[in-house]
PDB file of C-alpha atoms and ligand atoms in Angstrom:
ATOM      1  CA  UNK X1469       0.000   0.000   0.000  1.00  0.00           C
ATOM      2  CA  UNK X1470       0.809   3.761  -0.076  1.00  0.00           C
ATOM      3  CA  UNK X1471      -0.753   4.862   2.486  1.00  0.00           C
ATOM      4  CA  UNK X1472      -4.040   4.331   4.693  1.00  0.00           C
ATOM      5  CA  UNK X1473      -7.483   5.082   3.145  1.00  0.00           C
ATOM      6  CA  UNK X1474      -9.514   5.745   6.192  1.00  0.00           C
ATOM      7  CA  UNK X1475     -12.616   7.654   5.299  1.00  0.00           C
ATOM      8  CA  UNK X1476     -14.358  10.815   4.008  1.00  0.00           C
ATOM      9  CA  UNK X1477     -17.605  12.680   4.383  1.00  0.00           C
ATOM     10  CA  UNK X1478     -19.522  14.266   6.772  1.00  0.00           C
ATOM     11  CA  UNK X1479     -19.063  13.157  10.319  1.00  0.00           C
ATOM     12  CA  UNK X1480     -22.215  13.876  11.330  1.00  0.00           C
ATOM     13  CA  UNK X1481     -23.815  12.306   8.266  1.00  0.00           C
ATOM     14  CA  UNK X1482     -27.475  10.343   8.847  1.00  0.00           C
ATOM     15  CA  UNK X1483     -26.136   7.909   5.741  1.00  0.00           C
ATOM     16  CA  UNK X1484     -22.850   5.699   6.270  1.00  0.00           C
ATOM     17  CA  UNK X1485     -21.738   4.032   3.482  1.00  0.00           C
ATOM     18  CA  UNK X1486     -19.491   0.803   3.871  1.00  0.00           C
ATOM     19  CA  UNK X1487     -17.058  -0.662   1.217  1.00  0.00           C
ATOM     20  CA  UNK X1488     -14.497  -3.052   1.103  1.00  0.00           C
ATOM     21  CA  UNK X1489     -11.430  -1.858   0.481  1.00  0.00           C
ATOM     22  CA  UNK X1490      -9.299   0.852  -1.430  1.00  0.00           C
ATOM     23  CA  UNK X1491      -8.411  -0.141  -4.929  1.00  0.00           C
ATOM     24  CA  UNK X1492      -5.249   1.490  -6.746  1.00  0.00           C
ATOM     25  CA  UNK X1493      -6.400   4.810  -7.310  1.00  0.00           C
ATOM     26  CA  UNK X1494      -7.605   5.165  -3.806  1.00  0.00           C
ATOM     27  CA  UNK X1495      -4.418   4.161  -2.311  1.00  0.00           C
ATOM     28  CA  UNK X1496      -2.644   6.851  -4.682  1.00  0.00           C
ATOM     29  CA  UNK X1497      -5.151   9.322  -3.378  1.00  0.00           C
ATOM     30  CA  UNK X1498      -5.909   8.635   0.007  1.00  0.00           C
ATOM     31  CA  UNK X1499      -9.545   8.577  -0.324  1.00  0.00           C
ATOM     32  CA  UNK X1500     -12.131   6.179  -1.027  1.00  0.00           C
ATOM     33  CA  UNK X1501     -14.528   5.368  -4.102  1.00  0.00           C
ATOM     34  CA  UNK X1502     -12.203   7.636  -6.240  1.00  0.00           C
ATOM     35  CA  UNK X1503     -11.670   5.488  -9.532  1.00  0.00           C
ATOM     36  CA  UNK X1504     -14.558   4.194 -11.803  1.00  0.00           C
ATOM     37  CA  UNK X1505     -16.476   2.118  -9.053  1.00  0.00           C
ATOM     38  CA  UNK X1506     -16.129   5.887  -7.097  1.00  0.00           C
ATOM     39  CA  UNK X1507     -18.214   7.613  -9.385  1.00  0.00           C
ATOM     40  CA  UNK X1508     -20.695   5.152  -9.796  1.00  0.00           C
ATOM     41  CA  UNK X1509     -20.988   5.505  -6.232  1.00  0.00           C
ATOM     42  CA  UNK X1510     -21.413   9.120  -6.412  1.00  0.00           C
ATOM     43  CA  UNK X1511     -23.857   9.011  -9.478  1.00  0.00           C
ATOM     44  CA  UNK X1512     -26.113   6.759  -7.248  1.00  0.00           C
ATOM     45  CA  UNK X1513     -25.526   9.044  -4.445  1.00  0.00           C
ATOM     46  CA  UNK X1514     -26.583  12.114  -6.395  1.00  0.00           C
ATOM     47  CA  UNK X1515     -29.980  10.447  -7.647  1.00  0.00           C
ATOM     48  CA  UNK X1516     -30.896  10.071  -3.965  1.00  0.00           C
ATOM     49  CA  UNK X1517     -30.469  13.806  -3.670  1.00  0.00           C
ATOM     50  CA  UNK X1518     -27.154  12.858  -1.931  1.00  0.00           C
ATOM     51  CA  UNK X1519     -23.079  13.446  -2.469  1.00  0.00           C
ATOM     52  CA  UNK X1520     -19.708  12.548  -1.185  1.00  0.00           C
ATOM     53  CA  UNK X1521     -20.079  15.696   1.518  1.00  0.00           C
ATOM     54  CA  UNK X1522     -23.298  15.000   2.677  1.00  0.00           C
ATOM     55  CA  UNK X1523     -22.931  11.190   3.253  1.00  0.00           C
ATOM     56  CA  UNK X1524     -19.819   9.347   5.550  1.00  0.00           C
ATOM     57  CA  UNK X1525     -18.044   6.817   3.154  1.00  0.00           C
ATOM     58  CA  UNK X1526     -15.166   3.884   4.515  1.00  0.00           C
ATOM     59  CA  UNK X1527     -14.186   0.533   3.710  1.00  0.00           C
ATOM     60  CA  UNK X1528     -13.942  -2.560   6.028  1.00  0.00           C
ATOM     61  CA  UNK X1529     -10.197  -2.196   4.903  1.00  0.00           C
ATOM     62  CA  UNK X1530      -8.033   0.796   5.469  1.00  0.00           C
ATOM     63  CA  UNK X1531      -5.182  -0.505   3.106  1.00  0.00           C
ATOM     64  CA  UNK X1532      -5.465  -1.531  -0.603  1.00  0.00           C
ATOM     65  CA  UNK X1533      -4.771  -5.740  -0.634  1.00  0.00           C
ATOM     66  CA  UNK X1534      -1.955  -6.837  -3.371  1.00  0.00           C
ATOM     67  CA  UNK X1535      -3.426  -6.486  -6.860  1.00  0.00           C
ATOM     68  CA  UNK X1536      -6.903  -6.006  -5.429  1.00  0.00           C
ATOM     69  CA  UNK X1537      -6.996  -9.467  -3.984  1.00  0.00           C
ATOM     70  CA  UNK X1538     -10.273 -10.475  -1.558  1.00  0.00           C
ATOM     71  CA  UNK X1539      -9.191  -8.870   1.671  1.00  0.00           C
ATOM     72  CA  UNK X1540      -7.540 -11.839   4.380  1.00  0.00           C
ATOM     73  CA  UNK X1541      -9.491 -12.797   7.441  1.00  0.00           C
ATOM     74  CA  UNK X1542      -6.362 -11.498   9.366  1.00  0.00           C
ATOM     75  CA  UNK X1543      -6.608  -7.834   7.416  1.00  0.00           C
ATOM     76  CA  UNK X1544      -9.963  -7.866   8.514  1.00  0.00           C
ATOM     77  CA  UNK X1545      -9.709  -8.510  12.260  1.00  0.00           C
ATOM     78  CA  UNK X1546      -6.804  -5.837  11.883  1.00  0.00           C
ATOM     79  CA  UNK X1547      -9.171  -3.005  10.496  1.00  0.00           C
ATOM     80  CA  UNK X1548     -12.435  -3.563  11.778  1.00  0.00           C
ATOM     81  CA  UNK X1549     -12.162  -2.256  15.369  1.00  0.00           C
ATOM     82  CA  UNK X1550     -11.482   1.442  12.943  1.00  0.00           C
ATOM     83  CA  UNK X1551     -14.537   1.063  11.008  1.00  0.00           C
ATOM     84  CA  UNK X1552     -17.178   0.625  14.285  1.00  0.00           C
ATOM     85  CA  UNK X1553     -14.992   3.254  15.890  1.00  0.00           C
ATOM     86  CA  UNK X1554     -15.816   5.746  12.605  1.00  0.00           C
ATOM     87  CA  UNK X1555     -19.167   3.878  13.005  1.00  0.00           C
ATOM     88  CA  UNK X1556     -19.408   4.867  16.900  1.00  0.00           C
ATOM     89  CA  UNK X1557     -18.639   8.361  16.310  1.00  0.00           C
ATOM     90  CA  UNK X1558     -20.876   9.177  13.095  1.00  0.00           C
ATOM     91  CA  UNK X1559     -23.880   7.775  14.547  1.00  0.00           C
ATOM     92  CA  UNK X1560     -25.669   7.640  11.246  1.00  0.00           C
ATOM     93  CA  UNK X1561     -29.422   6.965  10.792  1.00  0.00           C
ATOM     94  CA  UNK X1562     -28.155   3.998   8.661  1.00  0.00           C
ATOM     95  CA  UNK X1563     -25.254   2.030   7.435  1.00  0.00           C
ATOM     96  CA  UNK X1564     -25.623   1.095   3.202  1.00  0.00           C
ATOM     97  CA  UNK X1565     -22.994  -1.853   2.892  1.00  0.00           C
ATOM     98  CA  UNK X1566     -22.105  -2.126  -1.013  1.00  0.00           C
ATOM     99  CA  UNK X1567     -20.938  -5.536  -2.155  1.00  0.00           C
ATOM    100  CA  UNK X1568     -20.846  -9.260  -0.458  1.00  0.00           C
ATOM    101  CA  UNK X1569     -17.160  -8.564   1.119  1.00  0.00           C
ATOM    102  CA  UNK X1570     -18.407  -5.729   2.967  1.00  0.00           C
ATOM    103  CA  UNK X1571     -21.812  -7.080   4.155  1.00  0.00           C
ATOM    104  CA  UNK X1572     -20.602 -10.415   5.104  1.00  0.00           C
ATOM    105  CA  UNK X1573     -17.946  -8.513   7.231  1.00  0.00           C
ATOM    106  CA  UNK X1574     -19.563  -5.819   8.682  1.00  0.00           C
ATOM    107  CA  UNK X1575     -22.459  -8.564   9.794  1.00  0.00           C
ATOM    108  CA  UNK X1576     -20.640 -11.007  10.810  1.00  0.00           C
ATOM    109  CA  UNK X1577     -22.456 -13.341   8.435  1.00  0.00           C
ATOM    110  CA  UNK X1578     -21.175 -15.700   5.395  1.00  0.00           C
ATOM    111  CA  UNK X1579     -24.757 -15.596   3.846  1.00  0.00           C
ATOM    112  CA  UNK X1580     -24.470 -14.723   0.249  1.00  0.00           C
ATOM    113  CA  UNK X1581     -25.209 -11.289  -1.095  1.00  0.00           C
ATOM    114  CA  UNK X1582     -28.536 -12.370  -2.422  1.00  0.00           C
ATOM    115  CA  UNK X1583     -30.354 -13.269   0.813  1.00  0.00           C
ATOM    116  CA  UNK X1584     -28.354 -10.183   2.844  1.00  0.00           C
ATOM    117  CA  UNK X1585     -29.971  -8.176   0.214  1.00  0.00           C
ATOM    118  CA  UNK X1586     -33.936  -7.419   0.771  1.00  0.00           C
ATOM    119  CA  UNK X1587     -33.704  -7.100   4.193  1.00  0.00           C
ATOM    120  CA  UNK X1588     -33.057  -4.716   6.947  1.00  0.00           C
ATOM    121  CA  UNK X1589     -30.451  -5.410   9.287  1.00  0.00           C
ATOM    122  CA  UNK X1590     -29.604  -4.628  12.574  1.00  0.00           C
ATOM    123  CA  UNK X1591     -25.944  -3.530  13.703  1.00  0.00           C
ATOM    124  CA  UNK X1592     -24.944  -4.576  17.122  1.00  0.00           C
ATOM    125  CA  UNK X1593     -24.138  -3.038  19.513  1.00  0.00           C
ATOM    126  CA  UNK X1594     -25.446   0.324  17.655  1.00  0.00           C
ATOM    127  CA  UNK X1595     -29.057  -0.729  16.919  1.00  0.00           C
ATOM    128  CA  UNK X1596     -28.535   1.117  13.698  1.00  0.00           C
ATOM    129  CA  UNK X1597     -30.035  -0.244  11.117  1.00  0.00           C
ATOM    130  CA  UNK X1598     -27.978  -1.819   7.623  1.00  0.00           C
ATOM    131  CA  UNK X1599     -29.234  -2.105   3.857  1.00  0.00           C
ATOM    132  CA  UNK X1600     -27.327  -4.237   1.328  1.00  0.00           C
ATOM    133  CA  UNK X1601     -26.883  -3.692  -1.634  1.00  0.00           C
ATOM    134  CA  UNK X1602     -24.021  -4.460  -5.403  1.00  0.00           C
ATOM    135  CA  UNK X1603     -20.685  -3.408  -4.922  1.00  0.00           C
ATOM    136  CA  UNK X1604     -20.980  -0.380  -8.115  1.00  0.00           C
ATOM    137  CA  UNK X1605     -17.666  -2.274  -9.491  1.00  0.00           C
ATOM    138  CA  UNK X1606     -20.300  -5.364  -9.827  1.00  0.00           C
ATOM    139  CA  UNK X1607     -22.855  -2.790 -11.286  1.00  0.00           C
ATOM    140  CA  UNK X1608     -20.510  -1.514 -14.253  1.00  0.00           C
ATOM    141  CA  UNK X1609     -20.575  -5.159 -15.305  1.00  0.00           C
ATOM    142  CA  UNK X1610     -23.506  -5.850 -14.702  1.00  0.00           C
ATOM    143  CA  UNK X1611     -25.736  -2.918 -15.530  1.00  0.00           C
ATOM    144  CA  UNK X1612     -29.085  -4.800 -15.776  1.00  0.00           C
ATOM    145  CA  UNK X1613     -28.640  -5.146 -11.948  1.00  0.00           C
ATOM    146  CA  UNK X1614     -29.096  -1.734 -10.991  1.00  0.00           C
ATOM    147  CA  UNK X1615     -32.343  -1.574 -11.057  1.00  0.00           C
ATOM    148  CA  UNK X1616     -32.660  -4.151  -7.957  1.00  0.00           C
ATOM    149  CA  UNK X1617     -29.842  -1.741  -6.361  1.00  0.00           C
ATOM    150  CA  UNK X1618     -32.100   1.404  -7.213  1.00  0.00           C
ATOM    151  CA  UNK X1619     -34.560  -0.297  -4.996  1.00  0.00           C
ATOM    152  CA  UNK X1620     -32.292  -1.286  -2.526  1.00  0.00           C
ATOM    153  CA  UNK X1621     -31.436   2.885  -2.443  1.00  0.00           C
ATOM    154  CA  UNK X1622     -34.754   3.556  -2.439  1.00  0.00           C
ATOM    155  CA  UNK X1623     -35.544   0.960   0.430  1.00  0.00           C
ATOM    156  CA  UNK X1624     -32.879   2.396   2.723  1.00  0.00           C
ATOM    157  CA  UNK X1625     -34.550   5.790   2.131  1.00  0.00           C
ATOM    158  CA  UNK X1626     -37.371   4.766   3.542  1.00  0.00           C
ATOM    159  CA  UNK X1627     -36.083   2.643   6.192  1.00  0.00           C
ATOM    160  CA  UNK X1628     -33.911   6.576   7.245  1.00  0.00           C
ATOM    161  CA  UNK X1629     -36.913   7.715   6.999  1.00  0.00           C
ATOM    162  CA  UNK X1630     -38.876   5.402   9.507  1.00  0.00           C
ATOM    163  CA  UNK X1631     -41.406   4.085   7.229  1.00  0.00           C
ATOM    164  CA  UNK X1632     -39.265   1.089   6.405  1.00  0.00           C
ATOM    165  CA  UNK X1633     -39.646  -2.624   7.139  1.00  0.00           C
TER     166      UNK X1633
HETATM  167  N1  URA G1135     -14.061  -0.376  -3.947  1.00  0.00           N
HETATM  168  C1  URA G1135     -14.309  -0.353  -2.615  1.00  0.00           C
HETATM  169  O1  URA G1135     -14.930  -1.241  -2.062  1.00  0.00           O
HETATM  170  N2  URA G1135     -13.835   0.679  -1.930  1.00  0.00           N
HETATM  171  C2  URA G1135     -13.166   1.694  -2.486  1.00  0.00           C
HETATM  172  O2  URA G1135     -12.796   2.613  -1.767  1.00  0.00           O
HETATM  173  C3  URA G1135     -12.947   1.646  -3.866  1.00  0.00           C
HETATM  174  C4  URA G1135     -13.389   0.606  -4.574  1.00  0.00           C
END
């Protein structure tokens, strides 16, 4: 890695959004969601009336894995006690975890990304509540999908807004 890619946004943001590690131009930069997957991000951000500023964004990892490798259970246990301390201190209304790596992390859980999705979790010990949804790297090669992750948006909306499930 080149350095740390800890987080950026709002810290007192009511939406926390949870990836799963920085890729190569986020290590060059220092920030998160900055290369293609990034914008996508931000494009699905801005159609929920939302940006970069307004929202918290962070990744289960703080350091880009060798040639964008799935991150190491050890890697994990290393950088998750950062990410529910970012957690702790945001306080969001609600955590949106993009992608299977993240979710499964975050929630402790090795269900697969289509029965984590549809649902509305519950993070412990913060009783705040967690949508699913695609990672946007799966969503530029899979663009058919993003309908079902416009409804997972719009579901978390809801959910911020206490009319949700
Ligand atoms: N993918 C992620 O999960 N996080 C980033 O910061 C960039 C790409």
């Amino acid at each position: 890695r080149t350095q740390t890619v800890f987080g950026v946004g709002d810290r007192q943001a009511e939406w926390f959004v949870v990836g799963e590690a920085p890729g190569e131009q986020e290590d060059k930069r220092g920030e998160p969601f900055v290369g293609r997957a990034g914008q996508l991000l931000d494009s699905m951000l801005r159609a929920l009336g939302l940006s970069r500023e307004t929202v918290y964004i962070a990744n289960v990892l703080k350091s880009r894995p060798p040639g964008n490798r799935d991150p190491k259970p050890h890697e994990v246990e290393a950088c998750l006690p950062y990410l529910q301390r970012q957690i702790a201190l945001v306080r969001p209304k609600l955590i949106l975890c993009v992608g299977r790596i993240a979710a499964q992390n975050l929630l402790g859980t090795e269900a697969a990304l289509a029965k984590l999705r549809g649902q509305v979790h519950v993070l412990p010990p913060f009783g705040i509540p967690v949508i699913v949804t695609y990672h946007p790297a799966y969503l530029l090669r899979s663009p058919g999908e993003k309908r079902k992750a416009w409804a997972d948006l719009l579901r978390a909306r809801e959910v911020l807004r206490g009319h949700g499930a």
